[in-house]
mmCIF file of C-alpha atoms (C1' of nucleotides) in Angstrom:
data_model
loop_
_atom_site.group_PDB
_atom_site.id
_atom_site.type_symbol
_atom_site.label_atom_id
_atom_site.label_comp_id
_atom_site.label_asym_id
_atom_site.label_seq_id
_atom_site.Cartn_x
_atom_site.Cartn_y
_atom_site.Cartn_z
ATOM 1 C CA MET Z 1 -0.009 0.000 0.007
ATOM 2 C CA LEU Z 2 2.615 2.495 1.128
ATOM 3 C CA ASP Z 3 4.672 1.698 -1.974
ATOM 4 C CA ALA Z 4 1.948 1.831 -4.507
ATOM 5 C CA THR Z 5 2.979 5.296 -5.637
ATOM 6 C CA VAL Z 6 6.575 4.291 -5.786
ATOM 7 C CA HIS Z 7 5.603 1.266 -7.886
ATOM 8 C CA ARG Z 8 3.510 3.447 -10.247
ATOM 9 C CA GLN Z 9 6.525 5.748 -10.681
ATOM 10 C CA LEU Z 10 8.846 2.761 -11.398
ATOM 11 C CA LEU Z 11 6.494 1.452 -14.048
ATOM 12 C CA ARG Z 12 6.138 4.902 -15.658
ATOM 13 C CA GLU Z 13 9.854 5.409 -15.773
ATOM 14 C CA ALA Z 14 10.177 2.108 -17.570
ATOM 15 C CA SER Z 15 7.535 3.165 -20.134
ATOM 16 C CA LEU Z 16 5.185 0.458 -18.853
ATOM 17 C CA ARG Z 17 1.449 0.952 -18.337
ATOM 18 C CA VAL Z 18 0.322 1.020 -14.768
ATOM 19 C CA THR Z 19 -2.076 -1.881 -14.239
ATOM 20 C CA ALA Z 20 -3.471 -3.594 -11.215
ATOM 21 C CA PRO Z 21 -1.805 -6.969 -11.935
ATOM 22 C CA ARG Z 22 1.609 -5.256 -12.249
ATOM 23 C CA LEU Z 23 1.191 -3.344 -9.042
ATOM 24 C CA ALA Z 24 0.138 -6.542 -7.271
ATOM 25 C CA VAL Z 25 3.094 -8.421 -8.623
ATOM 26 C CA LEU Z 26 5.538 -5.724 -7.544
ATOM 27 C CA ARG Z 27 4.031 -5.778 -4.065
ATOM 28 C CA ALA Z 28 3.957 -9.590 -3.886
ATOM 29 C CA VAL Z 29 7.679 -9.820 -4.856
ATOM 30 C CA ASP Z 30 8.574 -7.114 -2.357
ATOM 31 C CA GLU Z 31 6.814 -9.045 0.405
ATOM 32 C CA HIS Z 32 8.160 -12.468 -0.649
ATOM 33 C CA PRO Z 33 11.735 -12.107 -1.674
ATOM 34 C CA HIS Z 34 13.086 -15.133 -3.642
ATOM 35 C CA ALA Z 35 9.650 -16.629 -4.025
ATOM 36 C CA ASP Z 36 8.916 -19.012 -6.872
ATOM 37 C CA THR Z 37 6.246 -18.375 -9.479
ATOM 38 C CA ALA Z 38 3.512 -20.396 -7.757
ATOM 39 C CA THR Z 39 4.003 -18.401 -4.476
ATOM 40 C CA ILE Z 40 3.893 -15.122 -6.339
ATOM 41 C CA ILE Z 41 0.685 -16.146 -8.111
ATOM 42 C CA ALA Z 42 -0.903 -17.012 -4.774
ATOM 43 C CA ALA Z 43 0.261 -13.734 -3.172
ATOM 44 C CA VAL Z 44 -1.030 -11.741 -6.163
ATOM 45 C CA ARG Z 45 -4.404 -13.376 -5.905
ATOM 46 C CA GLU Z 46 -4.753 -12.504 -2.271
ATOM 47 C CA GLN Z 47 -4.689 -8.842 -3.303
ATOM 48 C CA LEU Z 48 -6.509 -9.260 -6.607
ATOM 49 C CA ALA Z 49 -8.591 -12.419 -6.951
ATOM 50 C CA GLY Z 50 -9.029 -13.878 -10.382
ATOM 51 C CA VAL Z 51 -5.705 -12.819 -11.902
ATOM 52 C CA SER Z 52 -4.709 -15.441 -14.486
ATOM 53 C CA HIS Z 53 -1.426 -17.257 -14.067
ATOM 54 C CA GLN Z 54 -0.644 -16.253 -17.647
ATOM 55 C CA ALA Z 55 -0.942 -12.573 -16.612
ATOM 56 C CA VAL Z 56 1.564 -13.205 -13.822
ATOM 57 C CA TYR Z 57 3.963 -14.834 -16.168
ATOM 58 C CA ASN Z 58 3.571 -11.876 -18.659
ATOM 59 C CA VAL Z 59 4.080 -9.330 -15.881
ATOM 60 C CA LEU Z 60 7.141 -11.087 -14.459
ATOM 61 C CA ALA Z 61 8.703 -11.290 -17.931
ATOM 62 C CA ALA Z 62 7.943 -7.641 -18.647
ATOM 63 C CA LEU Z 63 9.233 -6.437 -15.300
ATOM 64 C CA THR Z 64 12.337 -8.519 -15.601
ATOM 65 C CA GLU Z 65 12.974 -7.213 -19.064
ATOM 66 C CA ALA Z 66 12.551 -3.663 -17.718
ATOM 67 C CA ARG Z 67 15.031 -4.488 -14.940
ATOM 68 C CA LEU Z 68 12.461 -3.812 -12.225
ATOM 69 C CA LEU Z 69 12.752 -7.411 -11.101
ATOM 70 C CA ARG Z 70 15.567 -9.914 -11.223
ATOM 71 C CA ARG Z 71 15.010 -13.509 -12.129
ATOM 72 C CA ILE Z 72 17.135 -16.117 -10.325
ATOM 73 C CA GLN Z 73 16.986 -19.788 -10.951
ATOM 74 C CA PRO Z 74 19.260 -22.043 -8.929
ATOM 75 C CA PRO Z 75 19.679 -25.418 -10.620
ATOM 76 C CA GLY Z 76 16.994 -27.820 -9.427
ATOM 77 C CA SER Z 77 14.575 -25.076 -8.571
ATOM 78 C CA THR Z 78 11.912 -23.309 -10.573
ATOM 79 C CA ALA Z 79 12.279 -19.656 -11.422
ATOM 80 C CA ARG Z 80 12.399 -17.275 -8.549
ATOM 81 C CA PHE Z 81 12.170 -13.445 -8.452
ATOM 82 C CA GLU Z 82 13.377 -10.586 -6.288
ATOM 83 C CA SER Z 83 12.798 -6.855 -6.357
ATOM 84 C CA ARG Z 84 16.281 -5.957 -5.159
ATOM 85 C CA VAL Z 85 18.021 -4.926 -8.313
ATOM 86 C CA GLY Z 86 20.939 -2.782 -9.377
ATOM 87 C CA ASP Z 87 23.395 -3.618 -6.565
ATOM 88 C CA ASN Z 88 24.790 -6.796 -8.068
ATOM 89 C CA HIS Z 89 24.409 -8.797 -4.884
ATOM 90 C CA HIS Z 90 24.694 -12.542 -4.734
ATOM 91 C CA HIS Z 91 22.873 -15.440 -3.062
ATOM 92 C CA VAL Z 92 23.498 -18.275 -0.660
ATOM 93 C CA VAL Z 93 21.333 -21.315 -1.369
ATOM 94 C CA CYS Z 94 20.551 -24.245 0.964
ATOM 95 C CA ARG Z 95 21.221 -27.615 -0.771
ATOM 96 C CA SER Z 96 18.635 -29.297 1.452
ATOM 97 C CA CYS Z 97 15.588 -27.032 1.577
ATOM 98 C CA GLY Z 98 16.342 -24.477 -1.147
ATOM 99 C CA ALA Z 99 16.176 -21.503 1.081
ATOM 100 C CA ILE Z 100 17.874 -18.430 -0.349
ATOM 101 C CA ALA Z 101 19.449 -15.422 1.451
ATOM 102 C CA ASP Z 102 21.139 -12.377 0.029
ATOM 103 C CA VAL Z 103 24.835 -11.828 0.188
ATOM 104 C CA ASP Z 104 26.160 -8.334 -0.430
ATOM 105 C CA CYS Z 105 28.796 -8.003 -3.111
ATOM 106 C CA ALA Z 106 31.990 -6.513 -1.866
ATOM 107 C CA VAL Z 107 32.518 -4.705 -5.181
ATOM 108 C CA GLY Z 108 28.962 -3.589 -5.700
ATOM 109 C CA LYS Z 109 28.919 -3.264 -9.460
ATOM 110 C CA ALA Z 110 29.179 -5.825 -12.214
ATOM 111 C CA PRO Z 111 31.325 -7.582 -13.101
ATOM 112 C CA CYS Z 112 32.721 -7.997 -9.601
ATOM 113 C CA LEU Z 113 35.098 -10.737 -10.553
ATOM 114 C CA ILE Z 114 37.484 -11.056 -13.548
ATOM 115 C CA ALA Z 115 37.758 -14.382 -15.274
ATOM 116 C CA SER Z 116 41.257 -15.892 -15.341
ATOM 117 C CA ASP Z 117 40.659 -16.636 -19.039
ATOM 118 C CA ASP Z 118 37.463 -15.355 -20.610
ATOM 119 C CA HIS Z 119 37.984 -17.191 -23.981
ATOM 120 C CA GLY Z 120 37.200 -13.985 -25.829
ATOM 121 C CA PHE Z 121 33.834 -13.528 -24.246
ATOM 122 C CA ALA Z 122 32.721 -9.980 -23.438
ATOM 123 C CA VAL Z 123 31.862 -10.600 -19.789
ATOM 124 C CA ASP Z 124 29.515 -8.003 -18.194
ATOM 125 C CA GLU Z 125 28.459 -9.801 -15.049
ATOM 126 C CA ALA Z 126 29.824 -12.326 -12.587
ATOM 127 C CA GLU Z 127 27.007 -14.223 -10.762
ATOM 128 C CA VAL Z 128 27.947 -16.056 -7.566
ATOM 129 C CA ILE Z 129 25.878 -18.681 -5.900
ATOM 130 C CA TYR Z 130 27.193 -19.914 -2.493
ATOM 131 C CA TRP Z 131 26.016 -23.462 -1.845
ATOM 132 C CA GLY Z 132 25.668 -24.920 1.623
ATOM 133 C CA LEU Z 133 23.182 -25.746 4.386
ATOM 134 C CA CYS Z 134 20.877 -23.246 6.068
ATOM 135 C CA PRO Z 135 21.133 -23.075 9.916
ATOM 136 C CA GLY Z 136 17.919 -25.184 10.216
ATOM 137 C CA CYS Z 137 18.971 -27.964 7.868
ATOM 138 C CA ALA Z 138 22.471 -28.046 9.359
ATOM 139 C CA ALA Z 139 20.997 -28.603 12.830
ATOM 140 C CA VAL Z 140 18.799 -31.473 11.577
ATOM 141 C CA GLN Z 141 21.822 -33.209 10.016
ATOM 142 C CA ARG Z 142 23.893 -33.009 13.169
ATOM 143 C CA THR Z 143 21.046 -34.671 15.234
ATOM 144 C CA PRO Z 144 19.088 -37.012 12.913
ATOM 145 C CA MET U 1 37.437 -46.323 -27.136
ATOM 146 C CA LEU U 2 40.820 -45.477 -25.701
ATOM 147 C CA ASP U 3 39.148 -44.456 -22.487
ATOM 148 C CA ALA U 4 36.836 -47.352 -22.089
ATOM 149 C CA THR U 5 39.110 -49.143 -19.619
ATOM 150 C CA VAL U 6 39.452 -45.871 -17.656
ATOM 151 C CA HIS U 7 35.660 -45.454 -17.648
ATOM 152 C CA ARG U 8 35.231 -49.046 -16.437
ATOM 153 C CA GLN U 9 37.605 -48.326 -13.594
ATOM 154 C CA LEU U 10 35.857 -45.142 -12.644
ATOM 155 C CA LEU U 11 32.524 -46.960 -12.502
ATOM 156 C CA ARG U 12 33.969 -49.748 -10.393
ATOM 157 C CA GLU U 13 35.532 -47.330 -7.958
ATOM 158 C CA ALA U 14 32.223 -45.707 -7.535
ATOM 159 C CA SER U 15 30.558 -49.070 -6.835
ATOM 160 C CA LEU U 16 28.502 -48.813 -10.010
ATOM 161 C CA ARG U 17 27.943 -51.664 -12.413
ATOM 162 C CA VAL U 18 29.734 -51.439 -15.722
ATOM 163 C CA THR U 19 27.057 -51.348 -18.466
ATOM 164 C CA ALA U 20 27.108 -50.414 -22.101
ATOM 165 C CA PRO U 21 24.804 -47.388 -21.640
ATOM 166 C CA ARG U 22 27.013 -46.021 -18.822
ATOM 167 C CA LEU U 23 30.181 -46.346 -20.929
ATOM 168 C CA ALA U 24 28.429 -44.715 -23.848
ATOM 169 C CA VAL U 25 27.282 -41.809 -21.665
ATOM 170 C CA LEU U 26 30.719 -41.254 -20.235
ATOM 171 C CA ARG U 27 32.240 -41.211 -23.671
ATOM 172 C CA ALA U 28 29.465 -38.939 -25.060
ATOM 173 C CA VAL U 29 29.981 -36.422 -22.289
ATOM 174 C CA ASP U 30 33.743 -36.532 -22.749
ATOM 175 C CA GLU U 31 33.301 -35.754 -26.419
ATOM 176 C CA HIS U 32 30.614 -33.113 -25.974
ATOM 177 C CA PRO U 33 31.410 -30.975 -22.983
ATOM 178 C CA HIS U 34 28.552 -28.872 -21.708
ATOM 179 C CA ALA U 35 26.072 -30.685 -23.955
ATOM 180 C CA ASP U 36 22.389 -30.692 -23.059
ATOM 181 C CA THR U 37 20.513 -33.877 -22.449
ATOM 182 C CA ALA U 38 19.053 -34.163 -25.970
ATOM 183 C CA THR U 39 22.561 -33.833 -27.467
ATOM 184 C CA ILE U 40 23.856 -36.462 -25.108
ATOM 185 C CA ILE U 41 21.048 -38.825 -25.992
ATOM 186 C CA ALA U 42 21.805 -38.439 -29.669
ATOM 187 C CA ALA U 43 25.505 -38.997 -29.131
ATOM 188 C CA VAL U 44 24.864 -42.084 -26.996
ATOM 189 C CA ARG U 45 22.620 -43.547 -29.718
ATOM 190 C CA GLU U 46 25.353 -43.138 -32.383
ATOM 191 C CA GLN U 47 27.437 -45.559 -30.316
ATOM 192 C CA LEU U 48 24.633 -47.712 -29.100
ATOM 193 C CA ALA U 49 21.397 -47.529 -31.123
ATOM 194 C CA GLY U 50 18.141 -48.136 -29.234
ATOM 195 C CA VAL U 51 19.109 -46.778 -25.822
ATOM 196 C CA SER U 52 16.033 -45.365 -24.233
ATOM 197 C CA HIS U 53 16.001 -41.715 -23.162
ATOM 198 C CA GLN U 54 15.001 -42.904 -19.746
ATOM 199 C CA ALA U 55 18.184 -44.983 -19.445
ATOM 200 C CA VAL U 56 20.258 -41.858 -20.294
ATOM 201 C CA TYR U 57 18.404 -39.881 -17.599
ATOM 202 C CA ASN U 58 18.973 -42.651 -15.108
ATOM 203 C CA VAL U 59 22.659 -42.863 -16.017
ATOM 204 C CA LEU U 60 23.233 -39.133 -15.877
ATOM 205 C CA ALA U 61 21.580 -39.034 -12.432
ATOM 206 C CA ALA U 62 23.580 -41.954 -11.155
ATOM 207 C CA LEU U 63 26.923 -40.622 -12.469
ATOM 208 C CA THR U 64 26.199 -37.174 -11.147
ATOM 209 C CA GLU U 65 25.339 -38.673 -7.783
ATOM 210 C CA ALA U 66 28.637 -40.568 -7.852
ATOM 211 C CA ARG U 67 30.513 -37.357 -8.747
ATOM 212 C CA LEU U 68 31.779 -38.769 -12.040
ATOM 213 C CA LEU U 69 29.803 -36.055 -13.886
ATOM 214 C CA ARG U 70 28.830 -32.623 -12.924
ATOM 215 C CA ARG U 71 25.455 -31.118 -13.736
ATOM 216 C CA ILE U 72 25.265 -27.444 -14.686
ATOM 217 C CA GLN U 73 22.092 -25.610 -15.450
ATOM 218 C CA PRO U 74 22.322 -21.925 -16.453
ATOM 219 C CA PRO U 75 18.963 -20.166 -16.061
ATOM 220 C CA GLY U 76 16.993 -20.308 -19.298
ATOM 221 C CA SER U 77 18.711 -23.493 -20.407
ATOM 222 C CA THR U 78 18.003 -27.188 -19.923
ATOM 223 C CA ALA U 79 20.386 -29.345 -17.883
ATOM 224 C CA ARG U 80 23.938 -29.735 -19.186
ATOM 225 C CA PHE U 81 26.673 -32.095 -18.142
ATOM 226 C CA GLU U 82 30.447 -32.184 -18.084
ATOM 227 C CA SER U 83 32.984 -34.803 -17.135
ATOM 228 C CA ARG U 84 35.548 -32.423 -15.768
ATOM 229 C CA VAL U 85 35.038 -32.698 -12.086
ATOM 230 C CA GLY U 86 36.931 -32.154 -8.855
ATOM 231 C CA ASP U 87 38.825 -28.980 -9.800
ATOM 232 C CA ASN U 88 36.054 -26.498 -8.874
ATOM 233 C CA HIS U 89 36.263 -24.585 -12.158
ATOM 234 C CA HIS U 90 33.699 -22.154 -13.304
ATOM 235 C CA HIS U 91 31.867 -21.204 -16.501
ATOM 236 C CA VAL U 92 31.427 -18.310 -18.853
ATOM 237 C CA VAL U 93 27.990 -18.351 -20.628
ATOM 238 C CA CYS U 94 26.902 -16.429 -23.665
ATOM 239 C CA ARG U 95 23.633 -14.576 -23.114
ATOM 240 C CA SER U 96 22.787 -14.750 -26.779
ATOM 241 C CA CYS U 97 23.469 -18.279 -27.904
ATOM 242 C CA GLY U 98 24.012 -20.103 -24.667
ATOM 243 C CA ALA U 99 27.586 -21.262 -25.491
ATOM 244 C CA ILE U 100 29.551 -22.317 -22.473
ATOM 245 C CA ALA U 101 33.323 -22.347 -21.847
ATOM 246 C CA ASP U 102 35.403 -23.327 -18.813
ATOM 247 C CA VAL U 103 37.126 -20.818 -16.644
ATOM 248 C CA ASP U 104 39.757 -22.060 -14.317
ATOM 249 C CA CYS U 105 39.368 -21.216 -10.643
ATOM 250 C CA ALA U 106 42.239 -19.250 -9.296
ATOM 251 C CA VAL U 107 41.932 -21.039 -5.912
ATOM 252 C CA GLY U 108 41.186 -24.515 -7.212
ATOM 253 C CA LYS U 109 39.284 -25.951 -4.245
ATOM 254 C CA ALA U 110 35.862 -25.069 -2.923
ATOM 255 C CA PRO U 111 34.775 -22.748 -1.540
ATOM 256 C CA CYS U 112 36.975 -20.383 -3.537
ATOM 257 C CA LEU U 113 35.199 -17.300 -2.271
ATOM 258 C CA ILE U 114 34.074 -16.330 1.174
ATOM 259 C CA ALA U 115 30.644 -14.679 1.561
ATOM 260 C CA SER U 116 30.608 -11.244 3.189
ATOM 261 C CA ASP U 117 27.724 -12.403 5.393
ATOM 262 C CA ASP U 118 26.711 -16.065 5.117
ATOM 263 C CA HIS U 119 23.578 -15.670 7.288
ATOM 264 C CA GLY U 120 24.620 -18.680 9.299
ATOM 265 C CA PHE U 121 24.690 -21.004 6.292
ATOM 266 C CA ALA U 122 27.433 -23.651 6.208
ATOM 267 C CA VAL U 123 28.792 -22.787 2.827
ATOM 268 C CA ASP U 124 30.858 -25.465 1.041
ATOM 269 C CA GLU U 125 31.058 -24.177 -2.482
ATOM 270 C CA ALA U 126 30.981 -20.946 -4.393
ATOM 271 C CA GLU U 127 29.741 -21.325 -7.932
ATOM 272 C CA VAL U 128 30.545 -18.553 -10.353
ATOM 273 C CA ILE U 129 28.838 -17.919 -13.688
ATOM 274 C CA TYR U 130 30.318 -15.228 -15.912
ATOM 275 C CA TRP U 131 27.692 -13.770 -18.214
ATOM 276 C CA GLY U 132 28.434 -12.038 -21.461
ATOM 277 C CA LEU U 133 28.666 -12.548 -25.200
ATOM 278 C CA CYS U 134 30.735 -15.051 -27.027
ATOM 279 C CA PRO U 135 33.128 -13.795 -29.782
ATOM 280 C CA GLY U 136 30.675 -14.799 -32.471
ATOM 281 C CA CYS U 137 27.606 -13.162 -31.027
ATOM 282 C CA ALA U 138 29.565 -10.041 -30.082
ATOM 283 C CA ALA U 139 30.660 -9.721 -33.711
ATOM 284 C CA VAL U 140 27.080 -10.101 -34.986
ATOM 285 C CA GLN U 141 25.903 -7.385 -32.543
ATOM 286 C CA ARG U 142 28.494 -4.893 -33.799
ATOM 287 C CA THR U 143 27.573 -5.371 -37.432
ATOM 288 C CA PRO U 144 23.867 -6.179 -37.636
ATOM 289 C "C1'" DA L 1 -14.548 14.258 -20.600
ATOM 290 C "C1'" DG L 2 -14.669 11.333 -24.866
ATOM 291 C "C1'" DG L 3 -12.861 8.665 -28.670
ATOM 292 C "C1'" DA L 4 -9.024 6.281 -30.940
ATOM 293 C "C1'" DC L 5 -5.091 3.691 -30.545
ATOM 294 C "C1'" DT L 6 -2.151 0.610 -28.350
ATOM 295 C "C1'" DT L 7 -0.956 -2.481 -24.975
ATOM 296 C "C1'" DA L 8 -2.286 -5.805 -21.455
ATOM 297 C "C1'" DC L 9 -5.274 -9.521 -19.653
ATOM 298 C "C1'" DT L 10 -8.327 -13.799 -19.944
ATOM 299 C "C1'" DT L 11 -9.268 -18.150 -21.580
ATOM 300 C "C1'" DG L 12 -7.983 -22.511 -23.090
ATOM 301 C "C1'" DA L 13 -4.900 -25.322 -25.300
ATOM 302 C "C1'" DT L 14 -0.196 -26.986 -26.040
ATOM 303 C "C1'" DC L 15 4.669 -27.974 -25.508
ATOM 304 C "C1'" DC L 16 8.551 -30.382 -23.793
ATOM 305 C "C1'" DA L 17 12.006 -31.668 -20.283
ATOM 306 C "C1'" DT L 18 11.823 -34.597 -16.755
ATOM 307 C "C1'" DT L 19 9.964 -38.118 -13.778
ATOM 308 C "C1'" DC L 20 7.041 -42.179 -12.428
ATOM 309 C "C1'" DA L 21 5.912 -47.129 -12.584
ATOM 310 C "C1'" DA L 22 6.134 -51.955 -13.732
ATOM 311 C "C1'" DG L 23 8.088 -55.718 -15.928
ATOM 312 C "C1'" DA L 24 12.034 -57.807 -18.611
ATOM 313 C "C1'" DG L 25 16.939 -58.274 -18.802
ATOM 314 C "C1'" DA L 26 21.880 -58.153 -17.555
ATOM 315 C "C1'" DA L 27 25.935 -57.611 -14.081
ATOM 316 C "C1'" DG L 28 28.176 -59.119 -10.105
ATOM 317 C "C1'" DT L 29 28.806 -62.833 -6.351
ATOM 318 C "C1'" DG L 30 29.857 -67.355 -4.339
ATOM 319 C "C1'" DC Q 1 25.842 -71.907 -13.024
ATOM 320 C "C1'" DA Q 2 22.180 -70.174 -10.421
ATOM 321 C "C1'" DC Q 3 20.866 -66.343 -7.270
ATOM 322 C "C1'" DT Q 4 20.288 -61.794 -6.014
ATOM 323 C "C1'" DT Q 5 20.186 -57.161 -7.104
ATOM 324 C "C1'" DC Q 6 20.509 -53.434 -9.849
ATOM 325 C "C1'" DT Q 7 19.709 -51.588 -14.535
ATOM 326 C "C1'" DC Q 8 17.235 -51.018 -18.824
ATOM 327 C "C1'" DT Q 9 12.884 -50.828 -21.701
ATOM 328 C "C1'" DT Q 10 8.374 -49.468 -22.456
ATOM 329 C "C1'" DG Q 11 4.737 -46.388 -22.036
ATOM 330 C "C1'" DA Q 12 2.370 -42.997 -19.613
ATOM 331 C "C1'" DA Q 13 2.095 -38.937 -16.669
ATOM 332 C "C1'" DT Q 14 3.554 -34.596 -14.534
ATOM 333 C "C1'" DG Q 15 4.033 -29.732 -14.333
ATOM 334 C "C1'" DG Q 16 6.457 -25.331 -15.251
ATOM 335 C "C1'" DA Q 17 6.244 -22.513 -18.913
ATOM 336 C "C1'" DT Q 18 4.626 -20.894 -23.452
ATOM 337 C "C1'" DC Q 19 1.514 -20.008 -27.505
ATOM 338 C "C1'" DA Q 20 -2.662 -17.990 -29.741
ATOM 339 C "C1'" DA Q 21 -6.919 -15.467 -30.283
ATOM 340 C "C1'" DG Q 22 -10.287 -12.549 -28.599
ATOM 341 C "C1'" DT Q 23 -11.666 -9.115 -25.054
ATOM 342 C "C1'" DA Q 24 -10.673 -5.438 -21.821
ATOM 343 C "C1'" DA Q 25 -8.238 -1.667 -20.028
ATOM 344 C "C1'" DG Q 26 -4.608 2.207 -19.977
ATOM 345 C "C1'" DT Q 27 -2.785 6.231 -22.311
ATOM 346 C "C1'" DC Q 28 -2.755 9.997 -25.492
ATOM 347 C "C1'" DC Q 29 -4.841 13.721 -27.837
ATOM 348 C "C1'" DT Q 30 -8.397 16.958 -28.868
#
DNA sequence: AGGACTTACTTGATCCATTCAAGAGAAGTG
DNA sequence: CACTTCTCTTGAATGGATCAAGTAAGTCCT
């Protein structure tokens, strides 16, 4: 609610029409960082019943294209989205339950790492995924 | 062919039965680094016609579990596999055509990076994906 | 405000990588 | 060589994501 005007402004600045589904998606992703598509659809429908899943997919694609959202997809998981963009931060992912947390990038702007040999590729970003166990899953493994 | 005895030995050491489909998959992945599942299935069938796709999926899962193969899955792509394991190297991926190349890790053993704040996660690996354009796609973009 | 134009959403079907399930077949063991 | 267990084949099902066509809504301009 508080951010609705901010969200409108973000959409305008990206030359995107302001629609109820888009505002609902922006709010849902704000409130559920790193959520998968199914979770986002459910959260959107709590605000706005009857939104089609196709609309949510369209909106997520459009907002990702416009760099208002960032799409992350750890191997073995479905697509997830976050609204924190522009600071080139990274993620730590739990191998057991799939939980995701943000990790600040020490450099802050991409690419934060330089490849030892880039094979002639024009590299513009270095994405880092830290793999491990979240505190909860680590505790379960120690005392099974 | 040359490596068949090596492959047999690798399977034995992993307590896996030596079967024709498994040898064919190991060879196919050796010869097609970073190939997706469809490519691997085709390559396997060139050596051994009539292998079911299910068998290839089973073998890939078993060999990945046994750490004889490594599964990589850049967002937006289907699963890919490589036989280079154990040296914690990274990858550079072309945003345009999906081409993948290896990038040696300066450290060599995981985790090669330390998170600024790991949120209590027990991190055992830092996976790095360098994003950019391969030489071919970069050339096309400059002269469209 | 109202109309025209453009973009977005709904509905319903479809795709395709991957997985599930059950029975036939082959690898390893003594 | 026969037994046990794991692996492969066959065929179907799952589910995230996408495609297509028609309707609805946002934006611009007068």
